[in-house]
């Protein structure tokens, strides 16, 4: 007999299974000159678990700790085929072997009439095993099976019931039995099915709860009793799963369910329930459990309800509880499982699909990352937890290193795209700050350009304004690092304040002031000329690698090209803005008839000049013209067209033509500009004496009127086509507006955009006006303009069209400041007019203007009576000036003549020009009106304006008192002959 087999035969029966496995593997490896050996046992699901290994280090056996029974490896094949397997692995699969050997001999291990594991030997060569080789292995396996059956177990006798009664019969076939536990006396009754499964004879059964506790697995005793105590305490159902030692010495899973009963006082009496056998494998579970307990990976088994039925040491460490504390608890109730977001959902999905699943989870409290593999089974699930924290960290570092270069290259591409879109110098600085600073962990950026013999800042990020001002004061040609770089044309990289001080001793104080500790000075060169420098800085010492320096040098070339284009654009934009300012009103007039405020907002892209304009034109007799217009398009041609039209509007308004006639003349002017010229315009004429606002529109949005009570409305006006496409006549709408009414004129760029139609924009305008009235901010028109522009054109959204806004609060001339009288068409009309003037000016306290105004009224009325036709009337307006108006029914306008010294007439309008501040005439609905305007006397009076005017006109004429005053009645004078 083989001496090694003889040695094994001397092992006494009853040796622990672990000792049996170790001795068998040692003798097999030694006899067959193998590299090592392993024994695997069937696990709770479809897995083979490593129970023992000899001759192989743990580093090599780690990948063989758990083998899927469907695996192509030798142990799994031997298990499935139930026969010996010799597996010489091909070179393509040799990597799956646990060591340098490539030949595996595996045999199944049986127990209790079925295969419970495998016995595997790792050979060192490819020689096919001889029959003697296989005979020896089969003999060793047979010895292992024999010794496993002889392992310590409970008594195999089956005595009778001590009371002489046969155990109650359980449900046949299902191996389900019932039990009755007297909670008062600890007496226990089992039926026959339980007796058979537990392997107890009636003679050995004492009928006490201790009988059950003695066969219960030590690991399951505490949690099972705790569950019973909980059910009794909570008056709830008792349900538990535990392992019990069977007649053959193996442990089998048993499940129990019961309900406690109580007496009238609530004291527990009995607990009655049922027990049934679980479908777990009755293999050598102890050896398997020990192997699983020591696995480096976490191992966790749960039943169909996700109650934990087994954990190893690593799983206990991860979950934060001992095995006794975890057993029987639902996995999802554990704090560690609840902290992993989506764990239950993903596991339930894998079970529903009935296929293994693998995913990574991170423990929030420790930050460790685990690769979780779930293998579902018919009555339970197995979860494997592998700590991959370090592996993922190393992978992440490799990925970070590999992506660094590609990311920087992508940044260069992104920077190139951003610089291509940059139009201004500030756009260039912003693009560099966004795409260059982050990848280099830099915190500061400064771009400087040469202006004469100075180096001035173009833009900066990450620097205080005080430092920039100090730097600009030192930027004349000198020894600063920036000038060094510009003169040499090569970049300078200074990684610390000490290097900075050595490079530029005269400016060694700047690092402390700027709070920077490392710099990259990059020359900006375009078209062969270095015109500036780009400075990238860090707030800590930083040494750049060669790749980083090369990349920054490349970036500086891109920045230089973009900045040169931007500087040209900036210069053009400055000229455009100057042109725009010259074309728009430099200031709005201060008028009694209205208080105004205005805004012009250029488009967000392209040139800052456009065709939108606004105007406030003072007219005669308390009238004012409010104008807003829009030449379609942007650019210098549109701005020039707008200037022509604004000048034309002023000229036509000064002629005091009606709004519809002014719009007709403008239509002719636009028509002469070309077929593609279109202009929208709104002309509003407000008369403060009648509170009537006459509005004419050519293709323009209607104005917004906000009444003193805060209501906002848009007048319903016929939409005439734009100027250049319209056909006169234009419609004029007259609106009577209350005192204090707010009128808002605007162009479509304020209320219309690609994301908002004009109706929605007008609704927003009305809402903003009403809100301003509610909170009282409409009292300040400048503030109101800011509110409207901010609400309709937010600063963060670039406008595609320029916009003009004109806001005016209309005021009426009080009725007591207006006086009018009808006059007869005869020579007495002049005398009557003088009397009305004296009386009214005396009532207004304007006696200093009586003589002058009498002469003006007498001259105008006499001229009308002599040359025009009725009806004739006189009106005085006392506003910011004194206005005298004479109305008649003639359409013939007066004209100025230069009378010779020998002419008897022709000096009337010269006298009116000399005596009045200004004068003019306008058409009315029934004829015309001739008006004069005089400034009101100041605090010190005005002097004898009449005598000064007459002396100026007639320096050698007798009849005037040189000392002051007339020696004849001046009101009898009339110089208007022949001037009508």
mmCIF file of C-alpha atoms in Angstrom, residues 32-209:
data_model
loop_
_atom_site.group_PDB
_atom_site.id
_atom_site.type_symbol
_atom_site.label_atom_id
_atom_site.label_comp_id
_atom_site.label_asym_id
_atom_site.label_seq_id
_atom_site.Cartn_x
_atom_site.Cartn_y
_atom_site.Cartn_z
ATOM 1 C CA UNK A 32 2.039 13.670 -7.504
ATOM 2 C CA UNK A 33 4.782 16.317 -7.381
ATOM 3 C CA UNK A 34 2.180 18.985 -8.070
ATOM 4 C CA UNK A 35 2.479 22.712 -7.439
ATOM 5 C CA UNK A 36 -0.525 22.874 -5.155
ATOM 6 C CA UNK A 37 -4.090 21.796 -4.529
ATOM 7 C CA UNK A 38 -7.535 23.192 -3.648
ATOM 8 C CA UNK A 39 -10.851 21.938 -2.310
ATOM 9 C CA UNK A 40 -14.049 23.813 -3.224
ATOM 10 C CA UNK A 41 -17.460 23.312 -1.637
ATOM 11 C CA UNK A 42 -20.850 24.117 -3.107
ATOM 12 C CA UNK A 43 -22.150 27.452 -1.873
ATOM 13 C CA UNK A 44 -25.702 28.650 -1.097
ATOM 14 C CA UNK A 45 -26.380 29.467 -4.754
ATOM 15 C CA UNK A 46 -24.599 28.537 -7.984
ATOM 16 C CA UNK A 47 -21.076 29.051 -6.710
ATOM 17 C CA UNK A 48 -18.094 26.936 -5.674
ATOM 18 C CA UNK A 49 -16.294 28.422 -2.694
ATOM 19 C CA UNK A 50 -12.673 27.729 -1.823
ATOM 20 C CA UNK A 51 -12.598 25.773 1.447
ATOM 21 C CA UNK A 52 -8.923 24.842 1.634
ATOM 22 C CA UNK A 53 -5.695 25.313 -0.324
ATOM 23 C CA UNK A 54 -2.163 23.865 0.000
ATOM 24 C CA UNK A 55 1.033 25.011 -1.682
ATOM 25 C CA UNK A 56 -0.490 28.141 -3.209
ATOM 26 C CA UNK A 57 -0.055 31.647 -1.790
ATOM 27 C CA UNK A 58 -3.198 33.658 -1.070
ATOM 28 C CA UNK A 59 -2.311 36.185 -3.764
ATOM 29 C CA UNK A 60 -2.693 33.452 -6.388
ATOM 30 C CA UNK A 61 -5.817 31.803 -4.932
ATOM 31 C CA UNK A 62 -7.775 35.050 -4.509
ATOM 32 C CA UNK A 63 -9.267 34.841 -7.984
ATOM 33 C CA UNK A 64 -10.320 31.212 -7.284
ATOM 34 C CA UNK A 65 -12.120 31.902 -4.010
ATOM 35 C CA UNK A 66 -15.488 31.990 -5.781
ATOM 36 C CA UNK A 67 -16.088 29.988 -8.979
ATOM 37 C CA UNK A 68 -19.343 30.021 -10.859
ATOM 38 C CA UNK A 69 -20.633 26.481 -11.317
ATOM 39 C CA UNK A 70 -21.186 27.242 -14.995
ATOM 40 C CA UNK A 71 -17.562 28.355 -15.423
ATOM 41 C CA UNK A 72 -15.310 26.516 -17.942
ATOM 42 C CA UNK A 73 -12.653 26.022 -15.230
ATOM 43 C CA UNK A 74 -11.746 22.492 -14.178
ATOM 44 C CA UNK A 75 -13.496 22.468 -10.736
ATOM 45 C CA UNK A 76 -16.783 23.640 -12.261
ATOM 46 C CA UNK A 77 -16.564 21.053 -15.063
ATOM 47 C CA UNK A 78 -15.905 18.239 -12.607
ATOM 48 C CA UNK A 79 -18.932 19.365 -10.578
ATOM 49 C CA UNK A 80 -21.223 19.456 -13.623
ATOM 50 C CA UNK A 81 -19.967 16.226 -15.230
ATOM 51 C CA UNK A 82 -19.635 14.273 -11.976
ATOM 52 C CA UNK A 83 -16.406 12.667 -13.239
ATOM 53 C CA UNK A 84 -12.680 13.313 -13.210
ATOM 54 C CA UNK A 85 -11.505 16.197 -15.429
ATOM 55 C CA UNK A 86 -8.031 16.789 -16.879
ATOM 56 C CA UNK A 87 -7.768 20.273 -18.319
ATOM 57 C CA UNK A 88 -4.546 21.141 -20.148
ATOM 58 C CA UNK A 89 -5.287 24.827 -20.824
ATOM 59 C CA UNK A 90 -4.432 26.274 -24.253
ATOM 60 C CA UNK A 91 -2.044 29.268 -24.222
ATOM 61 C CA UNK A 92 -4.947 31.667 -24.863
ATOM 62 C CA UNK A 93 -6.581 30.614 -21.561
ATOM 63 C CA UNK A 94 -3.463 30.035 -19.491
ATOM 64 C CA UNK A 95 -3.887 33.485 -17.929
ATOM 65 C CA UNK A 96 -6.929 32.194 -16.022
ATOM 66 C CA UNK A 97 -4.828 29.597 -14.171
ATOM 67 C CA UNK A 98 -3.985 30.433 -10.548
ATOM 68 C CA UNK A 99 -0.209 30.206 -11.023
ATOM 69 C CA UNK A 100 2.603 29.115 -13.287
ATOM 70 C CA UNK A 101 1.064 25.650 -13.797
ATOM 71 C CA UNK A 102 -1.236 25.065 -16.742
ATOM 72 C CA UNK A 103 -2.609 21.520 -16.124
ATOM 73 C CA UNK A 104 -5.501 20.896 -13.755
ATOM 74 C CA UNK A 105 -6.803 17.564 -12.461
ATOM 75 C CA UNK A 106 -10.187 17.823 -10.737
ATOM 76 C CA UNK A 107 -12.522 15.232 -9.194
ATOM 77 C CA UNK A 108 -15.971 15.644 -7.635
ATOM 78 C CA UNK A 109 -16.413 15.121 -3.891
ATOM 79 C CA UNK A 110 -19.679 13.488 -2.787
ATOM 80 C CA UNK A 111 -21.520 13.374 0.494
ATOM 81 C CA UNK A 112 -24.989 12.310 1.501
ATOM 82 C CA UNK A 113 -25.620 10.807 -1.910
ATOM 83 C CA UNK A 114 -24.767 13.908 -3.935
ATOM 84 C CA UNK A 115 -21.813 15.999 -5.000
ATOM 85 C CA UNK A 116 -20.859 18.576 -2.371
ATOM 86 C CA UNK A 117 -17.577 19.919 -3.814
ATOM 87 C CA UNK A 118 -14.440 19.300 -5.880
ATOM 88 C CA UNK A 119 -10.811 18.210 -5.279
ATOM 89 C CA UNK A 120 -8.306 19.950 -7.645
ATOM 90 C CA UNK A 121 -4.550 19.497 -8.140
ATOM 91 C CA UNK A 122 -2.403 21.980 -10.113
ATOM 92 C CA UNK A 123 0.326 20.123 -12.052
ATOM 93 C CA UNK A 124 3.525 21.705 -13.263
ATOM 94 C CA UNK A 125 3.705 20.075 -16.693
ATOM 95 C CA UNK A 126 1.434 19.052 -19.557
ATOM 96 C CA UNK A 127 1.908 15.262 -19.161
ATOM 97 C CA UNK A 128 -1.407 13.476 -19.272
ATOM 98 C CA UNK A 129 -2.138 11.737 -15.947
ATOM 99 C CA UNK A 130 -1.479 8.003 -15.865
ATOM 100 C CA UNK A 131 -4.060 5.507 -14.593
ATOM 101 C CA UNK A 132 -1.981 5.261 -11.397
ATOM 102 C CA UNK A 133 -2.246 9.087 -11.062
ATOM 103 C CA UNK A 134 -6.047 8.943 -11.227
ATOM 104 C CA UNK A 135 -6.250 5.923 -8.907
ATOM 105 C CA UNK A 136 -4.279 7.733 -6.244
ATOM 106 C CA UNK A 137 -6.465 10.869 -6.493
ATOM 107 C CA UNK A 138 -9.693 8.829 -6.356
ATOM 108 C CA UNK A 139 -8.401 7.020 -3.265
ATOM 109 C CA UNK A 140 -7.619 10.330 -1.544
ATOM 110 C CA UNK A 141 -11.051 11.743 -2.473
ATOM 111 C CA UNK A 142 -12.725 8.615 -1.112
ATOM 112 C CA UNK A 143 -10.828 9.050 2.139
ATOM 113 C CA UNK A 144 -12.006 12.712 2.296
ATOM 114 C CA UNK A 145 -15.628 11.638 1.746
ATOM 115 C CA UNK A 146 -15.330 9.013 4.468
ATOM 116 C CA UNK A 147 -13.797 11.383 6.987
ATOM 117 C CA UNK A 148 -16.403 14.097 6.201
ATOM 118 C CA UNK A 149 -19.126 11.620 7.054
ATOM 119 C CA UNK A 150 -17.332 10.821 10.329
ATOM 120 C CA UNK A 151 -17.118 14.423 11.428
ATOM 121 C CA UNK A 152 -18.711 15.080 14.873
ATOM 122 C CA UNK A 153 -22.534 15.024 14.740
ATOM 123 C CA UNK A 154 -25.545 14.442 16.994
ATOM 124 C CA UNK A 155 -26.840 10.989 17.947
ATOM 125 C CA UNK A 156 -28.225 8.901 15.107
ATOM 126 C CA UNK A 157 -30.686 6.982 17.317
ATOM 127 C CA UNK A 158 -34.422 7.555 17.057
ATOM 128 C CA UNK A 159 -36.030 6.786 20.466
ATOM 129 C CA UNK A 160 -39.686 6.842 21.200
ATOM 130 C CA UNK A 161 -41.656 9.643 22.747
ATOM 131 C CA UNK A 162 -41.076 9.688 26.519
ATOM 132 C CA UNK A 163 -44.771 9.836 27.090
ATOM 133 C CA UNK A 164 -45.347 6.710 24.996
ATOM 134 C CA UNK A 165 -47.111 8.657 22.288
ATOM 135 C CA UNK A 166 -45.988 8.781 18.720
ATOM 136 C CA UNK A 167 -45.112 12.231 17.364
ATOM 137 C CA UNK A 168 -47.856 13.947 15.514
ATOM 138 C CA UNK A 169 -47.641 13.475 11.783
ATOM 139 C CA UNK A 170 -46.679 16.518 9.686
ATOM 140 C CA UNK A 171 -47.812 17.328 6.205
ATOM 141 C CA UNK A 172 -46.414 14.519 3.984
ATOM 142 C CA UNK A 173 -44.054 15.358 1.136
ATOM 143 C CA UNK A 174 -43.605 19.026 2.002
ATOM 144 C CA UNK A 175 -41.475 18.396 5.108
ATOM 145 C CA UNK A 176 -43.561 20.910 7.028
ATOM 146 C CA UNK A 177 -44.279 20.398 10.714
ATOM 147 C CA UNK A 178 -45.769 22.206 13.637
ATOM 148 C CA UNK A 179 -44.560 23.038 17.099
ATOM 149 C CA UNK A 180 -46.018 24.245 20.407
ATOM 150 C CA UNK A 181 -43.953 26.165 22.964
ATOM 151 C CA UNK A 182 -45.366 26.690 26.474
ATOM 152 C CA UNK A 183 -44.028 30.072 27.478
ATOM 153 C CA UNK A 184 -44.915 29.494 31.127
ATOM 154 C CA UNK A 185 -43.128 26.147 31.619
ATOM 155 C CA UNK A 186 -40.703 26.134 28.635
ATOM 156 C CA UNK A 187 -42.206 22.817 27.535
ATOM 157 C CA UNK A 188 -41.846 22.124 23.818
ATOM 158 C CA UNK A 189 -43.862 19.810 21.544
ATOM 159 C CA UNK A 190 -42.642 18.765 18.059
ATOM 160 C CA UNK A 191 -44.482 16.780 15.469
ATOM 161 C CA UNK A 192 -42.946 13.822 13.606
ATOM 162 C CA UNK A 193 -41.717 15.886 10.663
ATOM 163 C CA UNK A 194 -39.690 18.120 12.918
ATOM 164 C CA UNK A 195 -38.366 15.125 14.830
ATOM 165 C CA UNK A 196 -37.195 13.542 11.583
ATOM 166 C CA UNK A 197 -35.549 16.672 10.237
ATOM 167 C CA UNK A 198 -33.825 17.519 13.507
ATOM 168 C CA UNK A 199 -32.695 13.888 13.956
ATOM 169 C CA UNK A 200 -34.073 13.483 17.467
ATOM 170 C CA UNK A 201 -35.434 10.237 18.961
ATOM 171 C CA UNK A 202 -38.291 10.374 21.460
ATOM 172 C CA UNK A 203 -36.032 8.775 24.078
ATOM 173 C CA UNK A 204 -33.561 11.636 23.780
ATOM 174 C CA UNK A 205 -36.262 14.311 23.529
ATOM 175 C CA UNK A 206 -36.859 15.875 26.948
ATOM 176 C CA UNK A 207 -39.733 18.088 25.809
ATOM 177 C CA UNK A 208 -37.958 21.258 26.870
ATOM 178 C CA UNK A 209 -36.915 24.278 24.856
#
